[in-house]
Tab-separated table of C-alpha atoms in Angstrom:
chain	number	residue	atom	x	y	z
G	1	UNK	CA	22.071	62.645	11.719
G	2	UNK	CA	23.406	59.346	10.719
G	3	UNK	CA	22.882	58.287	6.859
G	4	UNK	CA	21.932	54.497	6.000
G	5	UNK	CA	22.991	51.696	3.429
G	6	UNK	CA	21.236	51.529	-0.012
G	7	UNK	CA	19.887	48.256	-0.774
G	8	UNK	CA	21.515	45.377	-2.735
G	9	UNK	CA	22.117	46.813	-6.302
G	10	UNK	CA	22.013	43.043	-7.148
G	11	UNK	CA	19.032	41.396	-6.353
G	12	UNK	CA	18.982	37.989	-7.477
G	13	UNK	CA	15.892	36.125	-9.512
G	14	UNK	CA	13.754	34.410	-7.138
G	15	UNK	CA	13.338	30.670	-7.757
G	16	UNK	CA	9.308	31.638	-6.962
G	17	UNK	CA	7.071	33.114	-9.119
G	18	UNK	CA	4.278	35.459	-7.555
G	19	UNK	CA	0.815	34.803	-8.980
G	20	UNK	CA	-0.646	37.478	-11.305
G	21	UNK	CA	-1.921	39.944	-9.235
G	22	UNK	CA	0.297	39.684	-6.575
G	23	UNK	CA	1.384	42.633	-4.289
G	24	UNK	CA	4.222	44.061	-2.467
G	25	UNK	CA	2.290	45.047	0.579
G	26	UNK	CA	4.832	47.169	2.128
G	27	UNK	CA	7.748	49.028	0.844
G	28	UNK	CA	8.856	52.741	0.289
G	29	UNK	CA	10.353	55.190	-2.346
G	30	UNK	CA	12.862	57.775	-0.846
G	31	UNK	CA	13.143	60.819	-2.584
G	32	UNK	CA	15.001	62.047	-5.163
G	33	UNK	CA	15.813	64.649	-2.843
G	34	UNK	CA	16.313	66.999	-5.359
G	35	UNK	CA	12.283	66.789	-6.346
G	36	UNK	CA	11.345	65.582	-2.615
G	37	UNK	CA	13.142	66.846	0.096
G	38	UNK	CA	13.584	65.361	2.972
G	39	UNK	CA	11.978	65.908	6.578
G	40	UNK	CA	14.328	68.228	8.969
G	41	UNK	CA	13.248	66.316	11.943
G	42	UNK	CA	14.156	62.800	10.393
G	43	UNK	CA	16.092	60.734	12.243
G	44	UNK	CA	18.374	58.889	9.107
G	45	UNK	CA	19.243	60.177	5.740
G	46	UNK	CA	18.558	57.614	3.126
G	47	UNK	CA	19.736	57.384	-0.318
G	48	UNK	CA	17.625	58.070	-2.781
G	49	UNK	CA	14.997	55.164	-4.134
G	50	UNK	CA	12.662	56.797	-6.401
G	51	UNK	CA	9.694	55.494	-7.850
G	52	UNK	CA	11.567	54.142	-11.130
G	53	UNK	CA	13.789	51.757	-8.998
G	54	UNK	CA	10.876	50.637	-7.473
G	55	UNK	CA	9.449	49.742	-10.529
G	56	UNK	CA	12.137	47.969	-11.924
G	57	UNK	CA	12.502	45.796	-9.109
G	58	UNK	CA	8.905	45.159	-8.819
G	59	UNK	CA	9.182	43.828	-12.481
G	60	UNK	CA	12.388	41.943	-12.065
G	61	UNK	CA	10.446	40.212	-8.868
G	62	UNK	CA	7.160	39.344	-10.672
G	63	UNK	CA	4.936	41.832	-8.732
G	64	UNK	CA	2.268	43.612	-10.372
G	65	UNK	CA	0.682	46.240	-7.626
G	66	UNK	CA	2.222	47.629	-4.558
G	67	UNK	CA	1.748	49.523	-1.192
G	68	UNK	CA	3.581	52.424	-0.419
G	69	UNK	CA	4.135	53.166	3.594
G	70	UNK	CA	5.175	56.403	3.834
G	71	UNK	CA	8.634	56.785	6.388
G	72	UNK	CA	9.767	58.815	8.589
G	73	UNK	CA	12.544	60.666	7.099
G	74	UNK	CA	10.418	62.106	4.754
G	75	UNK	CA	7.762	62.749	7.652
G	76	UNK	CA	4.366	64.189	7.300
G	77	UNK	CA	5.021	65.495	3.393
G	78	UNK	CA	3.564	62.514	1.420
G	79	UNK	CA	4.240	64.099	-2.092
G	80	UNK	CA	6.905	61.409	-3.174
G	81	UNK	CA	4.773	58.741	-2.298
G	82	UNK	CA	1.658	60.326	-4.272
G	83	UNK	CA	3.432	60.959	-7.171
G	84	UNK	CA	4.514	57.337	-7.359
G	85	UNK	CA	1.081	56.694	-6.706
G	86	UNK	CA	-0.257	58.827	-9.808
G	87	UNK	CA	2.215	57.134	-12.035
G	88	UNK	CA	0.812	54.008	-11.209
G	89	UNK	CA	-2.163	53.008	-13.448
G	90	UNK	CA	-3.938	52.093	-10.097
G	91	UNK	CA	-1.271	49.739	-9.229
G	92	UNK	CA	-0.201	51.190	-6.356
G	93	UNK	CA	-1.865	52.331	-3.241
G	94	UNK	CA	-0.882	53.940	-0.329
G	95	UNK	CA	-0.432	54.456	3.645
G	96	UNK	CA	0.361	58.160	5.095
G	97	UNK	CA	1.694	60.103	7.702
G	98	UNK	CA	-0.435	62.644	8.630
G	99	UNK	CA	-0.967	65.090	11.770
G	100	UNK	CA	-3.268	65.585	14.376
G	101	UNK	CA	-4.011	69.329	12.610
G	102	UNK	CA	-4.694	67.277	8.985
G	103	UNK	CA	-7.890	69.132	7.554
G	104	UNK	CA	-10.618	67.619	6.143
G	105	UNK	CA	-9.297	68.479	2.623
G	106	UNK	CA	-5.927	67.177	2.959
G	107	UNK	CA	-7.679	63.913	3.865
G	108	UNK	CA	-9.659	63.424	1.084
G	109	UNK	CA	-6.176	65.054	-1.209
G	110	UNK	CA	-4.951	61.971	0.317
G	111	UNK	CA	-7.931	59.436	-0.301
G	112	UNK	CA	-8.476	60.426	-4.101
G	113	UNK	CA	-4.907	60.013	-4.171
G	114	UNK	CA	-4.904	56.129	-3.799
G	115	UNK	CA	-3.914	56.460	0.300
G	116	UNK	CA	-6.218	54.126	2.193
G	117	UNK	CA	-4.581	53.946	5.659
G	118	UNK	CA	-2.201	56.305	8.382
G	119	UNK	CA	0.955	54.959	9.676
G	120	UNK	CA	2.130	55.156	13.020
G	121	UNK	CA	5.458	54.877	14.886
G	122	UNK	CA	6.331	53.790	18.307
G	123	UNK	CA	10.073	52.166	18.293
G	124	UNK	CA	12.044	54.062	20.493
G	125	UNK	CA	14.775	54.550	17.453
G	126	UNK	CA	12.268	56.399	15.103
G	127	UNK	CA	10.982	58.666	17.931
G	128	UNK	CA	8.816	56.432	20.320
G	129	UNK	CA	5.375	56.517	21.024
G	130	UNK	CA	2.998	59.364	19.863
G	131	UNK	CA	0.924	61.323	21.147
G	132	UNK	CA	-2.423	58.947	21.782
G	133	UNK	CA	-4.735	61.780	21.496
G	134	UNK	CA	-3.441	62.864	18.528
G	135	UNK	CA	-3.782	58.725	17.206
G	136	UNK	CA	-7.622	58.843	18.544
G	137	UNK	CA	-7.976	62.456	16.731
G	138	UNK	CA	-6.760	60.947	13.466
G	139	UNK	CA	-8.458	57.716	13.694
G	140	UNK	CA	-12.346	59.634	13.916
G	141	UNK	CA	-11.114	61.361	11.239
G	142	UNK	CA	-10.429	58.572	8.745
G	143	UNK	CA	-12.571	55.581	9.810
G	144	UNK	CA	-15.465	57.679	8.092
G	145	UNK	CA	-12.767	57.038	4.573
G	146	UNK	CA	-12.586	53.280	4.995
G	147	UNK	CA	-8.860	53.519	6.195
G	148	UNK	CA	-6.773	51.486	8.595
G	149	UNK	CA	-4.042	51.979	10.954
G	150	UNK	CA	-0.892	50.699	11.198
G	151	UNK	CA	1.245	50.890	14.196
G	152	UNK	CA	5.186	50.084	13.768
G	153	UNK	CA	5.700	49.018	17.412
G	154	UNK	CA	8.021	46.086	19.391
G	155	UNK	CA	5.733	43.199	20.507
G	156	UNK	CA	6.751	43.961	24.042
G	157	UNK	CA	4.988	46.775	23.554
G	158	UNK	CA	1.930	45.100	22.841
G	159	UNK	CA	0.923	44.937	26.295
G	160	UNK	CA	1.060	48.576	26.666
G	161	UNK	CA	-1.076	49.396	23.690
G	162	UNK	CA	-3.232	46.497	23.488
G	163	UNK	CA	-6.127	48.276	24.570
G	164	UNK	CA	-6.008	51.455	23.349
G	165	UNK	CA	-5.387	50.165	20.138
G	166	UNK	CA	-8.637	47.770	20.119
G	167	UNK	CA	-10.430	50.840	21.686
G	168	UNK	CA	-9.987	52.679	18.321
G	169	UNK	CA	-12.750	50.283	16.409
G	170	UNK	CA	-11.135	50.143	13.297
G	171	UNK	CA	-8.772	47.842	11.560
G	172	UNK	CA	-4.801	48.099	12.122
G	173	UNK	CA	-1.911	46.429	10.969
G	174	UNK	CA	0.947	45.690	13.121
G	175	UNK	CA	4.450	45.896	11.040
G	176	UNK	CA	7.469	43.283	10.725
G	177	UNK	CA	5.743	40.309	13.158
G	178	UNK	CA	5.612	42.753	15.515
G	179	UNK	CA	9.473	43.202	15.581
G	180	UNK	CA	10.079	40.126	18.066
G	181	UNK	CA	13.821	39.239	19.108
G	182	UNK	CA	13.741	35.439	16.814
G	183	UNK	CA	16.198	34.281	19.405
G	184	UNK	CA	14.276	34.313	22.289
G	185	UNK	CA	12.020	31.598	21.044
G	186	UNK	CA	7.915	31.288	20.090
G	187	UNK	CA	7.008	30.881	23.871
G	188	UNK	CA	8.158	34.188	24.592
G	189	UNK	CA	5.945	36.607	26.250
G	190	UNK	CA	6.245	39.245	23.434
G	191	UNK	CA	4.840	36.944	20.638
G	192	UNK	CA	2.254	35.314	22.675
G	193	UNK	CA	0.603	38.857	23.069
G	194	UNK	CA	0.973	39.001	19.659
G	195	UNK	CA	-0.941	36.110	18.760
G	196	UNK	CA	-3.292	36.331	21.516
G	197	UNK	CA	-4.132	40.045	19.609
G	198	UNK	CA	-4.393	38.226	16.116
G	199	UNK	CA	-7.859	36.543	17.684
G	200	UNK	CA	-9.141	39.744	17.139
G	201	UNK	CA	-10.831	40.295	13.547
G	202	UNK	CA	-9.596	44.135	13.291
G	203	UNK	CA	-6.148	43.042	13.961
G	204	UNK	CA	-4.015	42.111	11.362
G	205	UNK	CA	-0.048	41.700	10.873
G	206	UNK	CA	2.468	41.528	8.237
G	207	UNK	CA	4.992	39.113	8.107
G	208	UNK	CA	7.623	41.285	6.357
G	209	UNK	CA	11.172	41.923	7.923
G	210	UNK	CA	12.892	38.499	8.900
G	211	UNK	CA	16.130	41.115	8.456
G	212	UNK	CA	14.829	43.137	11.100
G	213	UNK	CA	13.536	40.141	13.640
G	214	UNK	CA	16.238	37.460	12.618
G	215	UNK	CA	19.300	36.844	15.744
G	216	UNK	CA	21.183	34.384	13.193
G	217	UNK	CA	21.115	36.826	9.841
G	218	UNK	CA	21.061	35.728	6.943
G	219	UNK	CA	19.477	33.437	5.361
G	220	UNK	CA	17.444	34.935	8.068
G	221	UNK	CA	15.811	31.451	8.224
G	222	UNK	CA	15.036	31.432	12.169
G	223	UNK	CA	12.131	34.334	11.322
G	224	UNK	CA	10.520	31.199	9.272
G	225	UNK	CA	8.603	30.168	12.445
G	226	UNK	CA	7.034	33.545	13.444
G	227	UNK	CA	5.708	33.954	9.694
G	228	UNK	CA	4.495	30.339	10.137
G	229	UNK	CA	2.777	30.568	13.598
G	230	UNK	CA	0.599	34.006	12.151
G	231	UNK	CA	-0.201	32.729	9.196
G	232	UNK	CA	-1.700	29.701	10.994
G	233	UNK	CA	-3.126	32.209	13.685
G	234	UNK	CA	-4.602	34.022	11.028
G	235	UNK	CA	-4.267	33.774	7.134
G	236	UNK	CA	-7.056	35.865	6.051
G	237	UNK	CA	-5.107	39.155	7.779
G	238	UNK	CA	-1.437	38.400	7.152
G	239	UNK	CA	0.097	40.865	4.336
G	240	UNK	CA	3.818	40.610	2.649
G	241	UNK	CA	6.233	43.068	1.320
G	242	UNK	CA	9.445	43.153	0.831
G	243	UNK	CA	10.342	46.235	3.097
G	244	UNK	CA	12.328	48.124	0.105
G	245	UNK	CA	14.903	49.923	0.174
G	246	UNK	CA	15.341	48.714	3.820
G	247	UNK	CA	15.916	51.486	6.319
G	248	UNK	CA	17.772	51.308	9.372
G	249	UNK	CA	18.902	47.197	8.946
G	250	UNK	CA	21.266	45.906	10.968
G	251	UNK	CA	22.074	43.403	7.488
G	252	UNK	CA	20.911	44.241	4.408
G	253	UNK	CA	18.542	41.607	2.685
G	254	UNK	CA	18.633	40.994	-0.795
G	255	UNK	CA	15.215	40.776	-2.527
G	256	UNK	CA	14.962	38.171	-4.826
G	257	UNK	CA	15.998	36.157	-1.757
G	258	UNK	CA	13.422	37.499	0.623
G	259	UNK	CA	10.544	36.306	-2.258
G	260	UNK	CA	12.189	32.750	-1.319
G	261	UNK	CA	11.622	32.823	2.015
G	262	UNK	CA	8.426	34.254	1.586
G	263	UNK	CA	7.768	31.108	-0.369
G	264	UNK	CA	9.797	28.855	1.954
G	265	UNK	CA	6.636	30.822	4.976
G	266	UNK	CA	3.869	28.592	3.516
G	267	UNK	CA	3.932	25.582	0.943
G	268	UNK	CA	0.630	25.820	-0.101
G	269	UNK	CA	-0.233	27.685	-3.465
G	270	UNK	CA	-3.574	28.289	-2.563
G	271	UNK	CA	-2.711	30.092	0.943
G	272	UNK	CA	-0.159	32.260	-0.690
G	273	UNK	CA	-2.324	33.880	-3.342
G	274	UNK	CA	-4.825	34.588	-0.203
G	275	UNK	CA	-1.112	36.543	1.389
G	276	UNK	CA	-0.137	38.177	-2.034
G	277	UNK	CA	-3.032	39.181	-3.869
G	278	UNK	CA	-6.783	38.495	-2.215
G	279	UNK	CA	-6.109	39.890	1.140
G	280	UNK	CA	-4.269	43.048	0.182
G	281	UNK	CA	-7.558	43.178	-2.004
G	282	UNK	CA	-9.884	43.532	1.235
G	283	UNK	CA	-7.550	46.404	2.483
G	284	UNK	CA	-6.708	48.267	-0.547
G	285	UNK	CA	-8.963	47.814	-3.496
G	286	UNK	CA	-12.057	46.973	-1.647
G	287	UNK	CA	-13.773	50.112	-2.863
G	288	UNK	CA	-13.327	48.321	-7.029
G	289	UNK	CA	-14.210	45.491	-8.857
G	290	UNK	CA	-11.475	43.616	-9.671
């Protein structure tokens, strides 16, 4: 079981400055193992990123609220991500891993727990795709909650899963720009099925990961025109985060950088308070007044 880098320890001061409110729609505390063991059928060992370096970085980037997508190394056992949850002051919320056996109880554990969506995975490196019964089993058991799905898949894959996916009649989020190859250009077939599936108003994307998309690295600059082309495709259901602490990078990002280039994704002020703060509103804090 291979173990993975821990992110920059030096994460510069972004030249940006999110607007009040704004969110960090997808990253991830690991651990401490100590307190929250890992899975035994993960697939990496991270290091430890606990909630408190979270946190910190959150305030050294200018982010007020958060949400947690829980990983696969810790699996199934959402405790960690919880607890950060409950420490919170409702500025955090929360996307599982849960199991085609999840009782009703755990669900709503889950739900009063700030959790508003199930995550999951279908790159071949994390374990390929799931079971789809056990998706459709766990989708009729949370669309009666409000939640979403999101599906961490390779747009090549799109084609496979389009319609199953849109068969499930409830919203889902498809991670990283849906992991295209940045070097093989916007015509390719990959991210033409992926903005072809952005016409649909349950579909929605994230345009977090240029580390994980980008052929040049850094300053991971050639992802610029994917998180261009869905933002135009779509703005009111494009999300950002910042993907901390990184798992299973090729090159590690540094953070205060990737708020730049989140910046450097759209010029207008008004389009990226819809990205960081009123559309992770519609997902995650659409049950409140806020």
């Amino acid at each position: 079981m291979k173990s993975i880098a821990a992110p920059d320890p030096n994460p510069v001061k972004p030249n940006y400055t999110p607007p009040p409110g704004a969110c960090d729609a997808h990253c991830h505390v690991f651990g401490p193992s100590g307190r929250f063991p890992y899975s035994a059928n993960r697939t990496y060992t991270p290091p430890d990123a606990p909630k408190e370096k979270l946190a910190a970085l959150h305030k050294h980037l200018g982010f007020a609220r958060a949400v947690l997508v829980q990983a696969s190394c810790h699996g199934t056992d959402n405790s960690a991500m919880l607890d950060a949850i409950a420490a919170s002051n409702n500025a955090i919320r929360g996307v599982a891993m849960v199991g085609g056996n999840v009782t009703d109880a755990e669900l709503e554990r889950l739900h009063a727990g700030g959790v508003r969506g199930a995550r999951f995975n279908f790159v071949a490196h994390l374990g390929g795709a799931p079971d789809l019964k056990v998706i459709e089993t766990v989708v009729a058991r949370i669309a009666p909650l409000g939640w979403h799905l999101q599906v961490h898949l390779d747009a090549e894959d799109i084609l496979t899963f389009r319609d199953f996916l849109l068969g499930l009649k409830l919203p889902f989020i498809i991670d990283h720009m849906g992991r295209v190859v940045a070097k093989n250009g916007l015509d390719q077939k990959p991210f033409k099925l992926l903005l072809d599936l952005m016409k649909n108003e349950q579909v929605w994307v994230k345009i977090s990961g240029p580390e994980r998309i980008s052929s040049a690295g850094k300053p991971f600059h050639d992802a610029l025109p994917y998180a261009r082309a869905l933002i135009e495709a779509a703005s009111a259901r494009v999300l950002w985060g910042t993907d901390f602490p990184h798992p299973n990078v090729k090159q590690m990002p540094n953070d205060g950088e990737l708020v730049d280039l989140f910046a450097m994704m759209c010029d207008d002020e008004a389009l990226r308070r819809k990205i960081l703060v009123d559309n992770p509103n519609k997902l995650y804090w659409a049950d409140e007044s806020r």
